[in-house]
PDB file of C-alpha atoms in Angstrom:
ATOM      1  CA  MET O  18      25.000   9.522  61.049  1.00 65.00           C
ATOM      2  CA  LEU O  19      22.199  11.234  60.091  1.00 69.00           C
ATOM      3  CA  ALA O  20      22.430   9.835  56.476  1.00 70.00           C
ATOM      4  CA  ASN O  21      22.538   6.064  58.134  1.00 72.00           C
ATOM      5  CA  ILE O  22      19.325   7.298  59.495  1.00 74.00           C
ATOM      6  CA  TRP O  23      17.299   8.533  56.160  1.00 73.00           C
ATOM      7  CA  LYS O  24      19.210   5.683  54.476  1.00 73.00           C
ATOM      8  CA  LYS O  25      17.179   2.741  56.500  1.00 75.00           C
ATOM      9  CA  PHE O  26      14.045   5.287  56.800  1.00 67.00           C
ATOM     10  CA  VAL O  27      14.195   5.107  52.854  1.00 70.00           C
ATOM     11  CA  HIS O  28      14.355   1.482  52.756  1.00 67.00           C
ATOM     12  CA  LEU O  29      11.565   1.037  55.279  1.00 67.00           C
ATOM     13  CA  TRP O  30       9.136   2.873  53.428  1.00 70.00           C
ATOM     14  CA  LYS O  31      10.546   1.693  49.721  1.00 71.00           C
ATOM     15  CA  ARG O  32      10.227  -1.895  51.057  1.00 75.00           C
ATOM     16  CA  GLU O  33       7.577  -5.056  50.697  1.00 76.00           C
ATOM     17  CA  GLY O  34       5.297  -3.928  53.758  1.00 70.00           C
ATOM     18  CA  GLY O  35       6.604  -0.962  54.449  1.00 73.00           C
ATOM     19  CA  TYR O  36       5.499   2.821  55.776  1.00 70.00           C
ATOM     20  CA  TYR O  37       4.328   3.311  52.381  1.00 72.00           C
ATOM     21  CA  GLN O  38       2.164   0.499  51.586  1.00 74.00           C
ATOM     22  CA  LEU O  39       0.727   0.917  55.703  1.00 75.00           C
ATOM     23  CA  LEU O  40      -0.036   4.522  54.875  1.00 77.00           C
ATOM     24  CA  LYS O  41      -2.085   3.735  51.684  1.00 74.00           C
ATOM     25  CA  LEU O  42      -4.264   1.166  53.508  1.00 72.00           C
ATOM     26  CA  ALA O  43      -4.262   3.258  57.010  1.00 75.00           C
ATOM     27  CA  VAL O  44      -5.065   6.798  55.781  1.00 76.00           C
ATOM     28  CA  PRO O  45      -8.627   6.238  53.861  1.00 73.00           C
ATOM     29  CA  LEU O  46      -9.766   4.257  57.179  1.00 72.00           C
ATOM     30  CA  ILE O  47      -8.469   7.740  60.044  1.00 78.00           C
ATOM     31  CA  LEU O  48     -10.299   9.566  57.222  1.00 76.00           C
ATOM     32  CA  SER O  49     -13.400   7.142  57.286  1.00 74.00           C
ATOM     33  CA  THR O  50     -13.282   6.987  60.987  1.00 74.00           C
ATOM     34  CA  GLY O  51     -12.741  10.731  61.060  1.00 75.00           C
ATOM     35  CA  THR O  52     -16.154  11.617  59.340  1.00 76.00           C
ATOM     36  CA  TRP O  53     -18.278   9.843  61.890  1.00 74.00           C
ATOM     37  CA  SER O  54     -16.890  11.964  64.231  1.00 78.00           C
ATOM     38  CA  ILE O  55     -17.301  15.097  62.457  1.00 79.00           C
ATOM     39  CA  LEU O  56     -20.925  13.708  61.308  1.00 76.00           C
ATOM     40  CA  HIS O  57     -21.882  13.427  64.836  1.00 76.00           C
ATOM     41  CA  PHE O  58     -20.201  16.668  65.940  1.00 80.00           C
ATOM     42  CA  ILE O  59     -22.691  18.369  63.797  1.00 81.00           C
ATOM     43  CA  ASP O  60     -25.640  16.712  64.640  1.00 80.00           C
ATOM     44  CA  ARG O  61     -25.173  17.738  67.959  1.00 82.00           C
ATOM     45  CA  MET O  62     -24.471  20.906  66.959  1.00 85.00           C
ATOM     46  CA  PHE O  63     -27.829  21.391  65.182  1.00 88.00           C
ATOM     47  CA  LEU O  64     -29.476  19.427  68.037  1.00 88.00           C
ATOM     48  CA  THR O  65     -28.107  22.162  70.495  1.00 88.00           C
ATOM     49  CA  TRP O  66     -28.800  24.891  68.454  1.00 90.00           C
ATOM     50  CA  TYR O  67     -32.277  23.379  68.324  1.00 89.00           C
ATOM     51  CA  SER O  68     -33.530  23.246  71.850  1.00 87.00           C
ATOM     52  CA  PRO O  69     -31.030  22.704  75.115  1.00 87.00           C
ATOM     53  CA  GLU O  70     -33.382  19.507  75.671  1.00 87.00           C
ATOM     54  CA  ALA O  71     -32.272  17.796  72.625  1.00 88.00           C
ATOM     55  CA  ILE O  72     -29.080  17.428  72.716  1.00 87.00           C
ATOM     56  CA  ALA O  73     -28.852  16.038  76.103  1.00 87.00           C
ATOM     57  CA  ALA O  74     -31.761  13.460  74.726  1.00 86.00           C
ATOM     58  CA  ALA O  75     -29.601  12.881  72.010  1.00 85.00           C
ATOM     59  CA  MET O  76     -26.564  11.460  74.215  1.00 86.00           C
ATOM     60  CA  PRO O  77     -27.831   9.290  76.467  1.00 87.00           C
ATOM     61  CA  ALA O  78     -30.131   7.634  73.778  1.00 87.00           C
ATOM     62  CA  GLY O  79     -27.569   7.544  70.706  1.00 86.00           C
ATOM     63  CA  ILE O  80     -24.946   5.706  73.277  1.00 87.00           C
ATOM     64  CA  LEU O  81     -27.170   3.902  73.822  1.00 89.00           C
ATOM     65  CA  ASN O  82     -28.501   2.982  70.420  1.00 89.00           C
ATOM     66  CA  PHE O  83     -24.711   2.567  69.241  1.00 87.00           C
ATOM     67  CA  THR O  84     -23.287   0.089  72.001  1.00 89.00           C
ATOM     68  CA  LEU O  85     -25.987  -2.659  70.642  1.00 91.00           C
ATOM     69  CA  ILE O  86     -24.890  -1.899  67.028  1.00 90.00           C
ATOM     70  CA  SER O  87     -21.183  -2.222  67.896  1.00 87.00           C
ATOM     71  CA  ILE O  88     -22.237  -5.961  69.253  1.00 87.00           C
ATOM     72  CA  PHE O  89     -23.121  -6.863  65.380  1.00 89.00           C
ATOM     73  CA  MET O  90     -20.980  -4.259  63.594  1.00 86.00           C
ATOM     74  CA  GLY O  91     -17.729  -6.088  65.405  1.00 84.00           C
ATOM     75  CA  THR O  92     -19.437  -9.712  63.584  1.00 85.00           C
ATOM     76  CA  GLY O  93     -20.010  -7.714  60.441  1.00 83.00           C
ATOM     77  CA  ASN O  94     -16.581  -6.244  60.284  1.00 84.00           C
ATOM     78  CA  TYR O  95     -14.780  -9.562  60.760  1.00 86.00           C
ATOM     79  CA  VAL O  96     -15.661 -10.652  56.924  1.00 89.00           C
ATOM     80  CA  ALA O  97     -13.049  -7.992  55.854  1.00 89.00           C
ATOM     81  CA  THR O  98     -10.694 -10.747  57.202  1.00 90.00           C
ATOM     82  CA  PHE O  99     -12.507 -13.836  55.055  1.00 90.00           C
ATOM     83  CA  VAL O 100     -12.292 -11.422  52.023  1.00 91.00           C
ATOM     84  CA  ALA O 101      -8.421 -11.344  52.432  1.00 90.00           C
ATOM     85  CA  GLN O 102      -7.982 -14.843  53.725  1.00 91.00           C
ATOM     86  CA  TYR O 103      -9.401 -15.645  50.151  1.00 89.00           C
ATOM     87  CA  PHE O 104      -8.375 -12.728  48.076  1.00 89.00           C
ATOM     88  CA  GLY O 105      -4.405 -13.848  49.579  1.00 89.00           C
ATOM     89  CA  ALA O 106      -5.052 -17.703  48.549  1.00 89.00           C
ATOM     90  CA  LYS O 107      -6.631 -16.519  45.047  1.00 89.00           C
ATOM     91  CA  GLN O 108     -10.005 -18.335  45.838  1.00 89.00           C
ATOM     92  CA  TYR O 109     -12.037 -15.292  44.371  1.00 88.00           C
ATOM     93  CA  GLU O 110     -15.287 -16.806  43.752  1.00 87.00           C
ATOM     94  CA  GLN O 111     -15.087 -17.913  47.614  1.00 89.00           C
ATOM     95  CA  ILE O 112     -15.941 -13.954  48.267  1.00 88.00           C
ATOM     96  CA  GLY O 113     -18.835 -13.198  47.418  1.00 88.00           C
ATOM     97  CA  ALA O 114     -20.368 -16.255  49.184  1.00 89.00           C
ATOM     98  CA  ALA O 115     -18.338 -14.574  52.757  1.00 90.00           C
ATOM     99  CA  ILE O 116     -19.780 -11.092  52.058  1.00 92.00           C
ATOM    100  CA  TRP O 117     -23.652 -12.759  51.972  1.00 92.00           C
ATOM    101  CA  GLN O 118     -23.844 -14.429  55.023  1.00 92.00           C
ATOM    102  CA  GLY O 119     -21.744 -11.175  56.811  1.00 92.00           C
ATOM    103  CA  VAL O 120     -24.936  -9.658  55.520  1.00 93.00           C
ATOM    104  CA  PHE O 121     -27.500 -12.048  56.538  1.00 93.00           C
ATOM    105  CA  LEU O 122     -26.236 -11.745  60.042  1.00 92.00           C
ATOM    106  CA  SER O 123     -26.350  -8.134  59.951  1.00 92.00           C
ATOM    107  CA  ILE O 124     -30.079  -8.431  59.312  1.00 93.00           C
ATOM    108  CA  ILE O 125     -30.337 -10.519  61.759  1.00 93.00           C
ATOM    109  CA  GLY O 126     -28.476  -8.402  64.107  1.00 93.00           C
ATOM    110  CA  GLY O 127     -30.166  -5.224  62.957  1.00 92.00           C
ATOM    111  CA  PHE O 128     -33.788  -7.321  63.637  1.00 94.00           C
ATOM    112  CA  ILE O 129     -33.201  -8.087  67.404  1.00 94.00           C
ATOM    113  CA  ILE O 130     -31.943  -3.753  67.288  1.00 93.00           C
ATOM    114  CA  MET O 131     -35.287  -3.397  66.361  1.00 93.00           C
ATOM    115  CA  CYS O 132     -37.118  -5.243  68.760  1.00 93.00           C
ATOM    116  CA  PHE O 133     -36.020  -2.960  71.306  1.00 91.00           C
ATOM    117  CA  SER O 134     -37.329  -0.050  69.824  1.00 89.00           C
ATOM    118  CA  PRO O 135     -41.130  -0.768  71.278  1.00 89.00           C
ATOM    119  CA  PHE O 136     -39.188  -1.149  75.066  1.00 91.00           C
ATOM    120  CA  SER O 137     -37.512   2.387  74.816  1.00 89.00           C
ATOM    121  CA  ASP O 138     -40.296   4.162  77.099  1.00 87.00           C
ATOM    122  CA  PHE O 139     -39.828   1.504  79.458  1.00 89.00           C
ATOM    123  CA  ILE O 140     -36.144   2.064  79.041  1.00 87.00           C
ATOM    124  CA  PHE O 141     -35.543   5.209  79.524  1.00 87.00           C
ATOM    125  CA  ARG O 142     -38.125   5.719  82.326  1.00 87.00           C
ATOM    126  CA  ILE O 143     -35.742   3.191  84.104  1.00 87.00           C
ATOM    127  CA  ILE O 144     -32.706   5.467  83.696  1.00 83.00           C
ATOM    128  CA  GLY O 145     -34.462   7.921  85.505  1.00 79.00           C
ATOM    129  CA  HIS O 146     -34.187  11.194  83.833  1.00 80.00           C
ATOM    130  CA  SER O 147     -36.815  14.330  83.531  1.00 83.00           C
ATOM    131  CA  PRO O 148     -40.070  12.910  81.800  1.00 84.00           C
ATOM    132  CA  GLU O 149     -39.653  15.600  79.163  1.00 85.00           C
ATOM    133  CA  LEU O 150     -36.273  13.961  78.904  1.00 86.00           C
ATOM    134  CA  GLN O 151     -37.606  10.355  78.548  1.00 88.00           C
ATOM    135  CA  VAL O 152     -40.066  11.443  75.942  1.00 89.00           C
ATOM    136  CA  LEU O 153     -37.798  12.468  73.491  1.00 89.00           C
ATOM    137  CA  GLU O 154     -34.580  10.399  74.834  1.00 89.00           C
ATOM    138  CA  SER O 155     -37.597   7.539  73.704  1.00 90.00           C
ATOM    139  CA  ASP O 156     -38.840   8.908  70.375  1.00 91.00           C
ATOM    140  CA  TYR O 157     -35.037   8.830  69.095  1.00 91.00           C
ATOM    141  CA  PHE O 158     -33.662   5.859  70.393  1.00 91.00           C
ATOM    142  CA  LYS O 159     -37.297   3.913  69.341  1.00 92.00           C
ATOM    143  CA  ILE O 160     -36.229   5.781  65.246  1.00 92.00           C
ATOM    144  CA  VAL O 161     -32.580   5.163  65.483  1.00 91.00           C
ATOM    145  CA  CYS O 162     -32.998   1.319  66.231  1.00 92.00           C
ATOM    146  CA  LEU O 163     -35.665   0.709  63.299  1.00 92.00           C
ATOM    147  CA  GLY O 164     -32.556   1.971  61.066  1.00 90.00           C
ATOM    148  CA  ALA O 165     -29.789  -0.440  62.829  1.00 90.00           C
ATOM    149  CA  ILE O 166     -30.010  -2.469  59.671  1.00 93.00           C
ATOM    150  CA  ALA O 167     -28.364   0.082  57.571  1.00 92.00           C
ATOM    151  CA  PRO O 168     -25.035   1.023  59.304  1.00 90.00           C
ATOM    152  CA  ILE O 169     -24.270  -3.073  60.708  1.00 91.00           C
ATOM    153  CA  THR O 170     -25.219  -3.864  56.674  1.00 93.00           C
ATOM    154  CA  SER O 171     -22.864  -0.931  55.650  1.00 91.00           C
ATOM    155  CA  SER O 172     -20.002  -2.229  57.367  1.00 88.00           C
ATOM    156  CA  THR O 173     -20.320  -5.520  56.630  1.00 91.00           C
ATOM    157  CA  LEU O 174     -20.377  -4.414  52.638  1.00 93.00           C
ATOM    158  CA  GLY O 175     -16.839  -2.072  53.135  1.00 90.00           C
ATOM    159  CA  GLY O 176     -15.341  -5.986  54.251  1.00 89.00           C
ATOM    160  CA  PHE O 177     -15.707  -6.377  50.276  1.00 90.00           C
ATOM    161  CA  TYR O 178     -13.205  -3.707  49.687  1.00 90.00           C
ATOM    162  CA  MET O 179     -10.965  -3.596  52.773  1.00 88.00           C
ATOM    163  CA  GLY O 180     -10.168  -7.058  52.795  1.00 86.00           C
ATOM    164  CA  ARG O 181      -8.970  -6.647  49.357  1.00 87.00           C
ATOM    165  CA  GLY O 182      -6.883  -3.808  50.227  1.00 83.00           C
ATOM    166  CA  LYS O 183      -9.195  -1.541  48.600  1.00 85.00           C
ATOM    167  CA  ASN O 184      -9.758   1.457  51.373  1.00 83.00           C
ATOM    168  CA  TRP O 185     -10.177   4.089  49.157  1.00 86.00           C
ATOM    169  CA  PRO O 186     -13.885   3.340  47.843  1.00 88.00           C
ATOM    170  CA  VAL O 187     -14.774   2.836  51.907  1.00 88.00           C
ATOM    171  CA  MET O 188     -13.757   6.295  52.904  1.00 87.00           C
ATOM    172  CA  TRP O 189     -15.520   8.252  50.175  1.00 91.00           C
ATOM    173  CA  ILE O 190     -18.799   6.428  50.684  1.00 91.00           C
ATOM    174  CA  ASN O 191     -18.302   7.199  54.137  1.00 89.00           C
ATOM    175  CA  PHE O 192     -17.951  10.360  53.576  1.00 90.00           C
ATOM    176  CA  PHE O 193     -21.097  10.506  50.857  1.00 92.00           C
ATOM    177  CA  ILE O 194     -23.160   9.279  53.902  1.00 91.00           C
ATOM    178  CA  MET O 195     -21.794  12.128  56.215  1.00 89.00           C
ATOM    179  CA  ALA O 196     -22.820  14.351  53.560  1.00 91.00           C
ATOM    180  CA  VAL O 197     -26.432  13.074  52.781  1.00 93.00           C
ATOM    181  CA  ASN O 198     -26.488  12.799  57.010  1.00 91.00           C
ATOM    182  CA  LEU O 199     -25.918  16.506  57.535  1.00 90.00           C
ATOM    183  CA  VAL O 200     -28.027  17.656  54.451  1.00 93.00           C
ATOM    184  CA  LEU O 201     -30.655  15.951  55.830  1.00 94.00           C
ATOM    185  CA  ASP O 202     -30.164  16.707  59.727  1.00 91.00           C
ATOM    186  CA  TYR O 203     -30.880  20.133  58.642  1.00 92.00           C
ATOM    187  CA  LEU O 204     -33.750  20.322  56.822  1.00 94.00           C
ATOM    188  CA  LEU O 205     -35.723  17.909  59.277  1.00 94.00           C
ATOM    189  CA  ILE O 206     -34.655  19.271  62.913  1.00 91.00           C
ATOM    190  CA  PHE O 207     -35.359  22.989  61.277  1.00 93.00           C
ATOM    191  CA  GLY O 208     -37.833  22.562  58.939  1.00 91.00           C
ATOM    192  CA  LYS O 209     -36.259  23.812  55.988  1.00 90.00           C
ATOM    193  CA  TYR O 210     -37.417  24.665  52.148  1.00 91.00           C
ATOM    194  CA  GLY O 211     -40.594  23.096  52.494  1.00 88.00           C
ATOM    195  CA  PHE O 212     -39.603  20.452  55.487  1.00 90.00           C
ATOM    196  CA  PRO O 213     -41.614  19.178  58.395  1.00 90.00           C
ATOM    197  CA  GLU O 214     -39.214  20.705  61.557  1.00 91.00           C
ATOM    198  CA  MET O 215     -39.475  17.585  62.811  1.00 89.00           C
ATOM    199  CA  GLY O 216     -36.322  18.228  66.058  1.00 90.00           C
ATOM    200  CA  ILE O 217     -34.450  15.428  67.114  1.00 89.00           C
ATOM    201  CA  LYS O 218     -36.999  12.779  65.571  1.00 91.00           C
ATOM    202  CA  GLY O 219     -35.548  14.862  62.409  1.00 92.00           C
ATOM    203  CA  ALA O 220     -31.793  13.472  63.358  1.00 90.00           C
ATOM    204  CA  ALA O 221     -33.107   9.714  64.178  1.00 91.00           C
ATOM    205  CA  LEU O 222     -34.530  10.345  60.891  1.00 93.00           C
ATOM    206  CA  ALA O 223     -31.760  11.869  58.998  1.00 92.00           C
ATOM    207  CA  THR O 224     -29.337   9.232  60.596  1.00 89.00           C
ATOM    208  CA  ILE O 225     -31.575   6.496  59.048  1.00 91.00           C
ATOM    209  CA  ILE O 226     -32.249   7.558  55.389  1.00 93.00           C
ATOM    210  CA  ALA O 227     -28.242   8.360  55.371  1.00 92.00           C
ATOM    211  CA  GLY O 228     -27.653   5.079  56.434  1.00 91.00           C
ATOM    212  CA  PHE O 229     -29.657   3.349  53.842  1.00 93.00           C
ATOM    213  CA  ALA O 230     -28.458   5.723  50.830  1.00 94.00           C
ATOM    214  CA  GLY O 231     -24.929   4.369  52.050  1.00 93.00           C
ATOM    215  CA  VAL O 232     -25.644   0.702  52.487  1.00 93.00           C
ATOM    216  CA  PHE O 233     -27.406   1.581  48.602  1.00 94.00           C
ATOM    217  CA  ILE O 234     -24.362   2.637  47.163  1.00 94.00           C
ATOM    218  CA  TYR O 235     -22.124  -0.011  48.169  1.00 93.00           C
ATOM    219  CA  LEU O 236     -24.878  -2.751  46.588  1.00 92.00           C
ATOM    220  CA  VAL O 237     -24.691  -0.682  43.253  1.00 92.00           C
ATOM    221  CA  LEU O 238     -20.912  -1.126  43.324  1.00 91.00           C
ATOM    222  CA  ILE O 239     -20.354  -4.826  44.383  1.00 89.00           C
ATOM    223  CA  PHE O 240     -23.230  -5.865  41.848  1.00 88.00           C
ATOM    224  CA  GLN O 241     -20.922  -4.640  39.215  1.00 87.00           C
ATOM    225  CA  LYS O 242     -20.368  -7.181  36.046  1.00 84.00           C
ATOM    226  CA  LYS O 243     -16.938  -6.838  36.723  1.00 83.00           C
ATOM    227  CA  TYR O 244     -17.207  -8.399  40.109  1.00 84.00           C
ATOM    228  CA  ALA O 245     -20.122 -10.993  39.122  1.00 80.00           C
ATOM    229  CA  ASP O 246     -18.015 -13.987  38.459  1.00 80.00           C
ATOM    230  CA  LYS O 247     -14.663 -13.406  39.123  1.00 86.00           C
ATOM    231  CA  TYR O 248     -15.465 -12.768  43.134  1.00 86.00           C
ATOM    232  CA  GLY O 249     -18.819 -15.553  43.366  1.00 83.00           C
ATOM    233  CA  VAL O 250     -20.637 -11.729  44.061  1.00 84.00           C
ATOM    234  CA  LYS O 251     -24.046 -12.978  42.194  1.00 83.00           C
ATOM    235  CA  LYS O 252     -23.096 -17.345  42.598  1.00 81.00           C
ATOM    236  CA  GLY O 253     -22.682 -16.337  46.858  1.00 77.00           C
ATOM    237  CA  LEU O 254     -25.993 -15.032  47.470  1.00 80.00           C
ATOM    238  CA  SER O 255     -27.801 -17.996  49.207  1.00 83.00           C
ATOM    239  CA  LEU O 256     -27.798 -19.378  52.585  1.00 82.00           C
ATOM    240  CA  ASP O 257     -24.332 -21.243  53.561  1.00 84.00           C
ATOM    241  CA  PHE O 258     -24.475 -22.384  57.498  1.00 88.00           C
ATOM    242  CA  PRO O 259     -21.753 -23.651  57.280  1.00 89.00           C
ATOM    243  CA  LEU O 260     -19.784 -21.064  55.897  1.00 88.00           C
ATOM    244  CA  MET O 261     -21.878 -18.448  58.968  1.00 87.00           C
ATOM    245  CA  LYS O 262     -21.072 -21.180  61.031  1.00 89.00           C
ATOM    246  CA  ARG O 263     -17.330 -20.134  60.993  1.00 89.00           C
ATOM    247  CA  ILE O 264     -17.777 -15.615  60.875  1.00 86.00           C
ATOM    248  CA  LEU O 265     -19.374 -16.339  64.142  1.00 86.00           C
ATOM    249  CA  LYS O 266     -17.280 -18.543  65.555  1.00 86.00           C
ATOM    250  CA  PHE O 267     -13.819 -16.632  64.977  1.00 83.00           C
TER     251      PHE O 267
END
């Protein structure tokens, strides 16, 4: 009986679309998601060490910001589906156009979230926390809203790899973003090694800088010569309203 179970397991492991291929795709994405959990944990831990008021303010302000980001990040993530369809159909030259339409949508989404920044004082006054917390919440929310383009665009650019089943680069870039954020958190929250002590503002600024560092790495990799012709990376760098409409529709 055990021999039959093992034989069946080996078959399921090795077959096309089996457990091995599933784990090969899933593990780097699981680890990528884990980096965000680690990042937020250490970020909040630093703020706890800095002051109780800072951590109390960062939680609601961060959750509200991430709620807004998630709306547009979901659309950006869907670009990976278009990349996968074009890759599977061997229409490689269409992949670049799909990625850039997602990037344009990400920029629009980031700009919309930026528009919430001037109203941060009003938003947290309505929520009704103590005046001291309102100031800190507003400061944090205002800054992270200004940098909302970065995480949305980074998520969209990741679709270039995920749609082709190349998930390991996405994981390593997320590790890089996490490392940059953690180092900058330490330097900017507490004012170490000549950096100004910025408290909760430093945490927000670290998040923005790390996010744009991730976008920069993605762009450097995607604009490599080996992708330019095969995937239409440079050729597709223009507005394609019908394709953009299809992405939004789905």
